[in-house]
Short mmCIF file of C-alpha atoms in Angstrom, two decimals:
data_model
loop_
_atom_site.label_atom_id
_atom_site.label_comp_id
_atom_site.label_asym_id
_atom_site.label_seq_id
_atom_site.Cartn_x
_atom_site.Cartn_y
_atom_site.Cartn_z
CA UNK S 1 4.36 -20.03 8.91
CA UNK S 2 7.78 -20.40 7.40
CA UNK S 3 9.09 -18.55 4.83
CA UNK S 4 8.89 -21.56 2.67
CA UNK S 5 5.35 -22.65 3.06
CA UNK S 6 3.24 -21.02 0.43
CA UNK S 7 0.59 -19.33 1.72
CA UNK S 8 -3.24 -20.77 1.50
CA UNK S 9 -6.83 -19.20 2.02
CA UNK S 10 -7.43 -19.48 5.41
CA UNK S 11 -10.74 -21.25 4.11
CA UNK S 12 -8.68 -24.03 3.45
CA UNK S 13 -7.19 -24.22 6.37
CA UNK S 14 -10.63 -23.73 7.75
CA UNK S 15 -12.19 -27.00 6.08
CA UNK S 16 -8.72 -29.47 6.40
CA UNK S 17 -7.59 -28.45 10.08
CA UNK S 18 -10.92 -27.40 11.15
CA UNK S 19 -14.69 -28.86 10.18
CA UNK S 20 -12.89 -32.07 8.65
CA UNK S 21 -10.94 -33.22 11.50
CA UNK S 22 -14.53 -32.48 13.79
CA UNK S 23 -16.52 -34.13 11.14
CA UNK S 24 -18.36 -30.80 10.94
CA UNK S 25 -20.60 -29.72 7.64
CA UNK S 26 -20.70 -26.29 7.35
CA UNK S 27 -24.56 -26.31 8.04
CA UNK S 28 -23.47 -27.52 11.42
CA UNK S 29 -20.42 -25.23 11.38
CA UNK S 30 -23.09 -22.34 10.64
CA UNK S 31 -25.53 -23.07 13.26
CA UNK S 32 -22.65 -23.25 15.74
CA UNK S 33 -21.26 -19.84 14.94
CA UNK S 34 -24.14 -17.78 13.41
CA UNK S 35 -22.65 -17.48 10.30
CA UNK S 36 -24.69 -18.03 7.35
CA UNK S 37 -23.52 -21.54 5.59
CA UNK S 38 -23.57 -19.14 2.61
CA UNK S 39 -20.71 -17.12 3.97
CA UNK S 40 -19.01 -20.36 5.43
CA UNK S 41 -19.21 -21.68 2.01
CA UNK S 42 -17.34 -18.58 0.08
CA UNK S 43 -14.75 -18.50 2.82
CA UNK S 44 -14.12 -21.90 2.33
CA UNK S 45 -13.99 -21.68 -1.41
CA UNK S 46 -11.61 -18.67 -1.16
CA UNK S 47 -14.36 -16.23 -1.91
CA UNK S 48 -14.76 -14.21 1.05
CA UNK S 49 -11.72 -12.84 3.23
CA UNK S 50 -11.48 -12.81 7.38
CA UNK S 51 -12.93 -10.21 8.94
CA UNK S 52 -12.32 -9.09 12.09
CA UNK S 53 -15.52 -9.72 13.05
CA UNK S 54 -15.41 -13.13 11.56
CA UNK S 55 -12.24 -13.67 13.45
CA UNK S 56 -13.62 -13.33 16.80
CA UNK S 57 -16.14 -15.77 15.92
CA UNK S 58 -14.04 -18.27 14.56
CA UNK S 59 -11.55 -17.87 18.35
CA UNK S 60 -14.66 -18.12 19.85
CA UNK S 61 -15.66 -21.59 18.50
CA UNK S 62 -12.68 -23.08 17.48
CA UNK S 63 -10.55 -22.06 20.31
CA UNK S 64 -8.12 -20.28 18.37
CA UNK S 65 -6.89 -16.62 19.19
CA UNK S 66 -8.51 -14.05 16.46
CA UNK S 67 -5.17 -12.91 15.51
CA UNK S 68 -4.06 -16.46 13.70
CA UNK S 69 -7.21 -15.71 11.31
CA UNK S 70 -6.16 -12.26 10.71
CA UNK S 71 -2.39 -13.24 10.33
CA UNK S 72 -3.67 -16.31 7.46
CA UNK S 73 -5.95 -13.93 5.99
CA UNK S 74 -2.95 -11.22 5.84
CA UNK S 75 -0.41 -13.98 4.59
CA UNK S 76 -2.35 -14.78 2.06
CA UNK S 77 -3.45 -11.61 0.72
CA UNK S 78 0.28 -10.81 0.36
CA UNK S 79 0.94 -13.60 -1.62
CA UNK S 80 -1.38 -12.69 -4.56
CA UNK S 81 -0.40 -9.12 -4.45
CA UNK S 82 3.12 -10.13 -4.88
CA UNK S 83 2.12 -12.31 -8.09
CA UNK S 84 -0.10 -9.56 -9.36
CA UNK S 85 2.59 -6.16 -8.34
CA UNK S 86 5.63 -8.32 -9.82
CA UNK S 87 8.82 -5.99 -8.80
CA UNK S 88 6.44 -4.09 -6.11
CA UNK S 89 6.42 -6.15 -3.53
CA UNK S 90 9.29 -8.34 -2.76
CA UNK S 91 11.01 -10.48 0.27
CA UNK S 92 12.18 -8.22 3.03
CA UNK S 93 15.73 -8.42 2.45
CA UNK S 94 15.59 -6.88 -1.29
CA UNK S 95 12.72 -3.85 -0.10
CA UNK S 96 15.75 -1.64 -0.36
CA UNK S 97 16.08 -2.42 -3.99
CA UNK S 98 12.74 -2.26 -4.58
CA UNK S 99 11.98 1.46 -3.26
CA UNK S 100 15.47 2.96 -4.13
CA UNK S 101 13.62 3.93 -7.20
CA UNK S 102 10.53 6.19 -6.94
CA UNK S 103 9.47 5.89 -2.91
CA UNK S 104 6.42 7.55 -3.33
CA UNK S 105 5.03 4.85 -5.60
CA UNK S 106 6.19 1.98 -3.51
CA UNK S 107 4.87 3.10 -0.07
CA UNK S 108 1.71 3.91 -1.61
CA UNK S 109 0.90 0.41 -3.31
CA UNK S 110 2.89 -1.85 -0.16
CA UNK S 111 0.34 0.16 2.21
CA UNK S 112 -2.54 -0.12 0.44
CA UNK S 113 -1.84 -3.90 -1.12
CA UNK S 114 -2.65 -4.70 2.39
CA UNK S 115 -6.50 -5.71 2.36
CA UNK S 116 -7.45 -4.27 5.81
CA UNK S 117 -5.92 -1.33 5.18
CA UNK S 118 -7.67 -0.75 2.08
CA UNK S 119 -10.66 -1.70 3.33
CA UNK S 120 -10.73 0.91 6.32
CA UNK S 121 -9.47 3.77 3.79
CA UNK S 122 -12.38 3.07 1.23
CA UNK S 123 -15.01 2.65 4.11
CA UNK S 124 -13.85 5.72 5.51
CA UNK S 125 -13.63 7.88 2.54
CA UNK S 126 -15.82 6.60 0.32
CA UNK S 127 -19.48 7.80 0.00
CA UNK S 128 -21.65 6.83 3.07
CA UNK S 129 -24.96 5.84 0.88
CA UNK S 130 -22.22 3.44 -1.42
CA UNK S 131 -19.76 2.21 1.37
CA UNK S 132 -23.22 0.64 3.23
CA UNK S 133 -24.33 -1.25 0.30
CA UNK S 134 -20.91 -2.75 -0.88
CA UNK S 135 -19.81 -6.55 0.84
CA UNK S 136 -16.43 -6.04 2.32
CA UNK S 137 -15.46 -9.34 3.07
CA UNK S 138 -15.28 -9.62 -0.91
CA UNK S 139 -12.57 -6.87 -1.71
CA UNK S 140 -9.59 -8.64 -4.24
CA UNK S 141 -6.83 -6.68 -5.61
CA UNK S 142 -7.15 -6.83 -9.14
CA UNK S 143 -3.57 -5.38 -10.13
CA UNK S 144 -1.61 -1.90 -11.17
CA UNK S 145 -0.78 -1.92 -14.54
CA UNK S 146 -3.33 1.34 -16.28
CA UNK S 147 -1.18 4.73 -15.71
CA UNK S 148 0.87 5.86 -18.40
CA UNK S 149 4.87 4.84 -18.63
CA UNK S 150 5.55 7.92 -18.47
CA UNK S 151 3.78 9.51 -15.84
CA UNK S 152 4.94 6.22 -13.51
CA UNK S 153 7.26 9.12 -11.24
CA UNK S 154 3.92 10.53 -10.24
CA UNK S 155 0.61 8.55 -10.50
CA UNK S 156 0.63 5.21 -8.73
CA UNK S 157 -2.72 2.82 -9.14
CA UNK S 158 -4.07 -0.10 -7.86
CA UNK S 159 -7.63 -1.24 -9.00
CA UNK S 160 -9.70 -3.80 -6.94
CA UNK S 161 -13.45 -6.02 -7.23
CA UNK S 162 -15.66 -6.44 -4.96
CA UNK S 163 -19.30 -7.29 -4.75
CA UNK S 164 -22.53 -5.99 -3.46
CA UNK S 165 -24.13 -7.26 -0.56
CA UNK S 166 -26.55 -9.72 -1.28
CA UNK S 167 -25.82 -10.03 -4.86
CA UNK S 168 -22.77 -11.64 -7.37
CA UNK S 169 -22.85 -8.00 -9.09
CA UNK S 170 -19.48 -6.41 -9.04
CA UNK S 171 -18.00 -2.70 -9.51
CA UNK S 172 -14.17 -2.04 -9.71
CA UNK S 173 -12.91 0.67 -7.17
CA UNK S 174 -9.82 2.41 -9.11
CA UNK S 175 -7.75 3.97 -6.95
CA UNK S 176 -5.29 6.85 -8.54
CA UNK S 177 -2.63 8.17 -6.20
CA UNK S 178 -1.30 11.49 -7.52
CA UNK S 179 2.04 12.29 -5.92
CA UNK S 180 3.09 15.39 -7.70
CA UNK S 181 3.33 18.75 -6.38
CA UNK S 182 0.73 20.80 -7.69
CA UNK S 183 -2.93 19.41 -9.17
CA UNK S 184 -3.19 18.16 -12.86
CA UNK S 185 -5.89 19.77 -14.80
CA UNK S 186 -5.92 16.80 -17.38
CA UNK S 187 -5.92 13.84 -14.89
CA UNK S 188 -10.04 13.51 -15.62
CA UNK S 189 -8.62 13.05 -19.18
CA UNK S 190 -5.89 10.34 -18.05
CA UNK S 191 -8.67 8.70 -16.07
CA UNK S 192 -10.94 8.40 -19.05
CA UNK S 193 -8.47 6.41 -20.48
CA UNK S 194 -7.58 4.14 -17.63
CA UNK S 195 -11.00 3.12 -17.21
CA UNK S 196 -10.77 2.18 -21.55
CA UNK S 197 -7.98 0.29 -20.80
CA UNK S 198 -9.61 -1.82 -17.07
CA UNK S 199 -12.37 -2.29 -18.85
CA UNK S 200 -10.19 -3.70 -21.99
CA UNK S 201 -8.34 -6.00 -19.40
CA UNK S 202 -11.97 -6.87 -17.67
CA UNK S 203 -13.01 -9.21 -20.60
CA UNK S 204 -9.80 -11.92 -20.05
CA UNK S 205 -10.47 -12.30 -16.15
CA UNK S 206 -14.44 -12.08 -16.68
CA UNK S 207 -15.09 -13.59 -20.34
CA UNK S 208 -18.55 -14.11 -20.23
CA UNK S 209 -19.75 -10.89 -19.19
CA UNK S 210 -22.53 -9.27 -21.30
CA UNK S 211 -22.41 -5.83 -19.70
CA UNK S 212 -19.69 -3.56 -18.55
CA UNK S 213 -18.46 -3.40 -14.58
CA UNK S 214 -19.11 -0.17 -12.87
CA UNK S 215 -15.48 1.49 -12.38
CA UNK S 216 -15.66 4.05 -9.32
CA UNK S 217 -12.95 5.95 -10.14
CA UNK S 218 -11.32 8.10 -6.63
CA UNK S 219 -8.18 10.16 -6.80
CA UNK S 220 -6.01 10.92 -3.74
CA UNK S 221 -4.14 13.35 -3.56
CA UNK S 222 -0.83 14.61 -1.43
CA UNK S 223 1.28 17.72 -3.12
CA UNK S 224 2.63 20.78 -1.98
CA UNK S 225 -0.52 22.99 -2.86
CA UNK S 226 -4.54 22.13 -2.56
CA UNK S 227 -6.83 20.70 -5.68
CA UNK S 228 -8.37 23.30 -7.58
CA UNK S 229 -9.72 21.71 -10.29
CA UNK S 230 -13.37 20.09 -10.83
CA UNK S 231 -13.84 16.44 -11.05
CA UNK S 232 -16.35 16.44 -13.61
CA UNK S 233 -15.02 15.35 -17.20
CA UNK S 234 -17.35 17.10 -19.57
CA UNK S 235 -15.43 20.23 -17.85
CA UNK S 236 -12.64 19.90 -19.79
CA UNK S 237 -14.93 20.08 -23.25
CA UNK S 238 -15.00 23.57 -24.89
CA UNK S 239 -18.58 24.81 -25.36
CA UNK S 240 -20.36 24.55 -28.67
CA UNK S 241 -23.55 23.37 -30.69
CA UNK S 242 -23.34 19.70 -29.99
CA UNK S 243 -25.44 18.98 -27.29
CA UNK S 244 -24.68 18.14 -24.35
CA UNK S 245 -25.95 14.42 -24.46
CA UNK S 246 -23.44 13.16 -27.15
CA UNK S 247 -20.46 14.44 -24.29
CA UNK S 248 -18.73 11.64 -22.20
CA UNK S 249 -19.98 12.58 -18.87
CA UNK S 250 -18.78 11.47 -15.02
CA UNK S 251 -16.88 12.58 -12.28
CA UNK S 252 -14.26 11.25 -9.98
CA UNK S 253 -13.78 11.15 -6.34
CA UNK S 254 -11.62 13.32 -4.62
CA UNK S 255 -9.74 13.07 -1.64
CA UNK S 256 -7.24 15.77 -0.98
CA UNK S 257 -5.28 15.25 2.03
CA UNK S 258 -2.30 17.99 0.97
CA UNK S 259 -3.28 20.34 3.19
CA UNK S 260 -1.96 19.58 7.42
CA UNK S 261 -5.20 21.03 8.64
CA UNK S 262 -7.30 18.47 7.50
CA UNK S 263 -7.33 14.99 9.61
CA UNK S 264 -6.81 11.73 7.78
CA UNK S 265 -9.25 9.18 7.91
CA UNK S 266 -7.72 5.33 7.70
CA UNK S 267 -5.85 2.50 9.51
CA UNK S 268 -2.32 2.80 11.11
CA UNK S 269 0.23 2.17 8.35
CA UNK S 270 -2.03 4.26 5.90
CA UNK S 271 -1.99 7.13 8.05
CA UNK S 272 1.94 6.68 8.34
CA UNK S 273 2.89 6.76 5.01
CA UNK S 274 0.21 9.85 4.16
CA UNK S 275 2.05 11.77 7.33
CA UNK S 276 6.00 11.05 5.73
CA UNK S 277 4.64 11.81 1.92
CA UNK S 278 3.10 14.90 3.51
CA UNK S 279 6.20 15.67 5.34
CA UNK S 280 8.47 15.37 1.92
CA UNK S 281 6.32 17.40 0.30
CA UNK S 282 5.91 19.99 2.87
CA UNK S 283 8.86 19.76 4.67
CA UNK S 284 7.45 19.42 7.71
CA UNK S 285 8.91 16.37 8.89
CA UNK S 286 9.88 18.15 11.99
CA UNK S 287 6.56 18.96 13.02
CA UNK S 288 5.28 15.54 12.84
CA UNK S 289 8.27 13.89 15.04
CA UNK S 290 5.30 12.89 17.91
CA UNK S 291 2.81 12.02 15.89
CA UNK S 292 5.01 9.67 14.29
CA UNK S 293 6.41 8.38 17.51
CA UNK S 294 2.75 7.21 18.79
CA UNK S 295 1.80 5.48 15.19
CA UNK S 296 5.17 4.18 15.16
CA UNK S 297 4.11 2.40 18.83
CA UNK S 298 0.76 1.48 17.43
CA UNK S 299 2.43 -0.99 14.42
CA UNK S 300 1.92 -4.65 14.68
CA UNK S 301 3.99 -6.97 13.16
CA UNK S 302 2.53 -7.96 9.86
CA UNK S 303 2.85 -11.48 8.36
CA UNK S 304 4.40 -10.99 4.80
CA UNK S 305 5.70 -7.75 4.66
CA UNK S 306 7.92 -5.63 7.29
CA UNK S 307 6.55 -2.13 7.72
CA UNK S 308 8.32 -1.16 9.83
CA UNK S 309 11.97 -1.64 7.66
CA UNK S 310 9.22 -0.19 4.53
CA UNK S 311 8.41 3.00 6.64
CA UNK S 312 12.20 3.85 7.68
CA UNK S 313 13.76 3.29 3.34
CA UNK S 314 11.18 5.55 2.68
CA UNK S 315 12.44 8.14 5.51
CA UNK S 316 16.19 7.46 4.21
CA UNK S 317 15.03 7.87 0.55
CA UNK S 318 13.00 11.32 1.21
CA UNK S 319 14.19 13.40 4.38
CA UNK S 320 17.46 15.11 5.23
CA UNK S 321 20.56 13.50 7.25
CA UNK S 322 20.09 16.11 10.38
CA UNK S 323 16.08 15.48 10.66
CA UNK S 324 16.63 11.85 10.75
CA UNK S 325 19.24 12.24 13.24
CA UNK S 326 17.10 14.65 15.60
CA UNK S 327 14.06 12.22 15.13
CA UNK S 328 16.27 9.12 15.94
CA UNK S 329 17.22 11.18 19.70
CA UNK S 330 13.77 11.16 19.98
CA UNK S 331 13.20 7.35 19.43
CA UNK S 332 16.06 6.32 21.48
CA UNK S 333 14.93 8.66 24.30
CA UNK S 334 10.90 7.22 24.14
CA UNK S 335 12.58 3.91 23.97
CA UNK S 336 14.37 4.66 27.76
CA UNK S 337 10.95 5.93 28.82
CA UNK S 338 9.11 2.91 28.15
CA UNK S 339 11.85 0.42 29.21
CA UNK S 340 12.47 -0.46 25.38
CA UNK S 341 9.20 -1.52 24.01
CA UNK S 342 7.78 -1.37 20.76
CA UNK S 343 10.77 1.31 19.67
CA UNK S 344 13.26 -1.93 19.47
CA UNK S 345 11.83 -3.54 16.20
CA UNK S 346 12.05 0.29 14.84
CA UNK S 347 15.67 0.64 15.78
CA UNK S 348 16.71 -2.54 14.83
CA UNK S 349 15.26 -1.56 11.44
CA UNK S 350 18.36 1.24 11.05
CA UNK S 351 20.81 -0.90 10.58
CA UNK S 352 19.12 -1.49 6.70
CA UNK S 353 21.02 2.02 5.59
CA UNK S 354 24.35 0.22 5.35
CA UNK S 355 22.56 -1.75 2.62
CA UNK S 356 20.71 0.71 0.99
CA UNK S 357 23.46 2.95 0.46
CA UNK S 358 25.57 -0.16 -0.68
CA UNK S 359 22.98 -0.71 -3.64
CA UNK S 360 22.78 2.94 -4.66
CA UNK S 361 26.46 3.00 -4.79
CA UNK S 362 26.26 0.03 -6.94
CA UNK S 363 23.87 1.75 -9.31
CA UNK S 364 25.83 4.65 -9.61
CA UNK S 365 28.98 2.37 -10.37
CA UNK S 366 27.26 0.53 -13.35
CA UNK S 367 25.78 3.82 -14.91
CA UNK S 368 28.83 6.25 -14.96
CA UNK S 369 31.16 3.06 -15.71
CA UNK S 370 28.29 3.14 -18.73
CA UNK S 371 28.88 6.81 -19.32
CA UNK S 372 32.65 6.58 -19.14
CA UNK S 373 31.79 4.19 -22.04
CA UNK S 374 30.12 6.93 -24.02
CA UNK S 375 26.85 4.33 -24.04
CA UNK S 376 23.78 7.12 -24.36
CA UNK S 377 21.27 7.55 -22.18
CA UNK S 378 18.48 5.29 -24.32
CA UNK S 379 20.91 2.74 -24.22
CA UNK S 380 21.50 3.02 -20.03
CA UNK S 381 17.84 2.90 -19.59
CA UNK S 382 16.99 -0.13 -21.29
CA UNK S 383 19.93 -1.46 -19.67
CA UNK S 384 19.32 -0.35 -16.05
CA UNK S 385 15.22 0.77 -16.00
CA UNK S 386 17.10 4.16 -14.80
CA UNK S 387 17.17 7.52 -16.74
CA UNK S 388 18.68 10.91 -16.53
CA UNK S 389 16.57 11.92 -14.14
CA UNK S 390 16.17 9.30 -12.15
CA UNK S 391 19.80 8.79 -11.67
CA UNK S 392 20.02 12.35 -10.27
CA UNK S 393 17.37 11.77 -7.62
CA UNK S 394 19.25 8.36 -6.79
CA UNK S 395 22.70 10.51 -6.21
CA UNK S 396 20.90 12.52 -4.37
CA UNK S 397 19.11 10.03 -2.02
CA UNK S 398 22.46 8.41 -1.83
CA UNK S 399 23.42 11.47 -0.06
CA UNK S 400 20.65 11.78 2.05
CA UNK S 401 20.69 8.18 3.62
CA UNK S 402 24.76 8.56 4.67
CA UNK S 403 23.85 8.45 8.64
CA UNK S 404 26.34 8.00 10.63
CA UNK S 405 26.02 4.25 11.71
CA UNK S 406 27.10 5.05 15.17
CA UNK S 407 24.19 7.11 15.83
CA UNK S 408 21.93 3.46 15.43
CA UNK S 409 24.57 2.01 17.71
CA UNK S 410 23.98 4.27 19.82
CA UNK S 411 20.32 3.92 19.90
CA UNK S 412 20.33 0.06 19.88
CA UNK S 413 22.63 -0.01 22.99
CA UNK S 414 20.84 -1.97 25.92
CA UNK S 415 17.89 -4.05 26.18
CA UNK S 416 19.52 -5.54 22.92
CA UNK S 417 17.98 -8.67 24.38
CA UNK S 418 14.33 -7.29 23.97
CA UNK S 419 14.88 -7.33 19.93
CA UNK S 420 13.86 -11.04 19.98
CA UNK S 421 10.44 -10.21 20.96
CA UNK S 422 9.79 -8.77 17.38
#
């Protein structure tokens, strides 16, 4: 697909290049494959996403490889993500625009605004008894819009539908990522008010609805130190003579994956970007070099987005000049080892810092040529989204990204040929 086609539901594609062509109905179409003419039917109305599973079926029977369902069903799913995470999620060449600003944040919602990956996180994570009785193939990003401005530097959330098996009921699965350093004892509180405000939004998507949709609210968590507080909300109310049944009452889930001891359960990229957050936060980049080096080997090239170029801003942004330069030795030496393959697209990938540190340069230009014009700081932010603190951290990231670019040379000399393969 080029960059200029927009992307369709593969269901489309499904009916036009597919059944139509064949002069297939979908009862045939159902009989054939084994797939309920139901399920047929909501794929081809854009109702139901590819599966893997699906997939296979569909190579099976329509001699197609599994992967060119996956890679429509991935296209597409990063299409409406960009329209709903405006700013978020952008073309490749402006990602180092994008995540200049608050990297945590970014990683979290470019990750997990891929549908498979969410998908394996929440069946993974979620409860058993709930995760069995949900229908997958129905999960649809819904947006990121509830957390407070001014919390933005450290709560990130993305809120999704999906429906239960057998049924057109739906719940919303809010997802709250909580990338500060220590726990939060009034994020139930926060969350209270996020679900107000989803629930607010609910009646212009879903206008005819008579009762409210089931929010599951889950909170995960990466910071320097473990949670310690409860999830339950009524927790936070002092005790007195009102009983207890006139108290707002629920809990959240919680997934704490701070702590290095405890294994994280998702797909690839998710379990990337949850071992460099860890690593900022811990400083333990360093000790995760290998592990890093075998998900690194383990990435796929994605239609839509470029994780790999995602993963190494993110390293620029967060980790010191001599750890990237050990960790790049590393790459360039598993690269010889395995004859150059699947390190190239990674290496290739450093040669982004020249224009990442040309953009922070140019936002450090505009606000001191601002401050030079005795403009205050209000007056800077509205201008440039950027504020006092923020244009510390970017000074500071500015210095952390300044590489030598002879060290990527370095590492991209021979089997320069191989790069096409990407």
């Amino acid at each position: 697909m080029s960059k200029s086609e927009i992307p369709v539901h593969p269901g489309k594609i499904l009916s036009k290049e597919f059944l139509t062509p064949r002069s297939f109905t979908i009862q045939r179409f159902s009989n054939q494959t084994g797939i309920s003419s139901k399920h047929v039917n909501d794929i081809i109305n854009g109702k139901r996403a590819i599966s893997k599973n699906t997939a296979s079926i569909f190579a099976k029977h329509l001699n197609t490889s599994p992967d060119y369902w996956l890679d429509l069903q991935t296209a597409y799913d990063i299409y409406i993500a960009r329209k709903l995470l405006k700013g978020i999620i952008p073309e490749d060449d402006a990602l180092e625009k994008v995540m200049v600003n608050n990297p945590h944040d970014k990683i979290i919602k470019l990750v997990f605004s891929d549908r498979s990956e969410a998908v394996e996180f929440f069946q993974k994570n979620m409860p058993p008894d709930l995760v069995e009785k949900i229908d997958w193939d129905t999960l649809e990003l819904e947006g990121s819009k509830y957390v407070n401005e001014e919390l933005k530097d450290s709560e990130s959330d993305l809120l999704y539908s999906v429906n239960f098996k057998g049924s057109s009921d739906k719940c919303f699965l809010y997802l709250l990522f909580e990338h500060q350093s220590k726990p939060d004892k009034w994020l139930r509180f926060r969350i209270m008010k996020y679900k107000t405000r989803i629930w607010d939004e609910s009646f212009k998507k879903y206008k005819d609805q008579e009762v409210l949709i089931p929010i599951l609210s889950m909170v995960f968590y990466i910071g320097a130190i473990d949670w310690n507080y409860s999830p339950e909300f009524s927790d936070l109310i002092c005790e007195s003579h009102i009983d207890s049944k006139y108290i707002p009452k629920f809990e959240h889930v919680l997934w704490d994956y701070s702590s290095k001891s405890i294994e994280f359960k998702g797909a690839i990229k998710a379990k990337i970007a949850h071992l460099l957050i860890q690593s900022h936060f811990h400083g333990m980049f360093k000790d995760a070099y290998h592990i890093l080096l075998d998900y690194f080997s383990q990435l796929r090239p994605t239609q839509g987005i470029n994780y790999t170029k995602v993963f190494f801003i993110y390293l620029a942004a967060t980790q010191q000049p001599g750890e990237i330069k050990n960790f790049l030795k590393l790459l360039r030496d598993k690269k010889q080892h395995e004859g150059g393959k699947n390190m190239i697209p990674i290496l290739d990938e450093l040669r982004l810092e020249g224009k990442l540190e040309g953009e922070l340069e140019k936002q450090i230009e505009i606000i001191e040529n601002m401050l030079n014009a005795n403009a205050d700081w209000k007056i800077i932010q509205q201008f440039t989204g950027v504020d006092i603190q923020q244009f510390e951290d970017i000074k500071l990231q500015l210095q952390a990204i300044k590489i030598p670019p002879i060290i990527a040379d370095q590492a991209m000399s021979n089997n320069t040929s191989q790069m096409s393969a990407y």
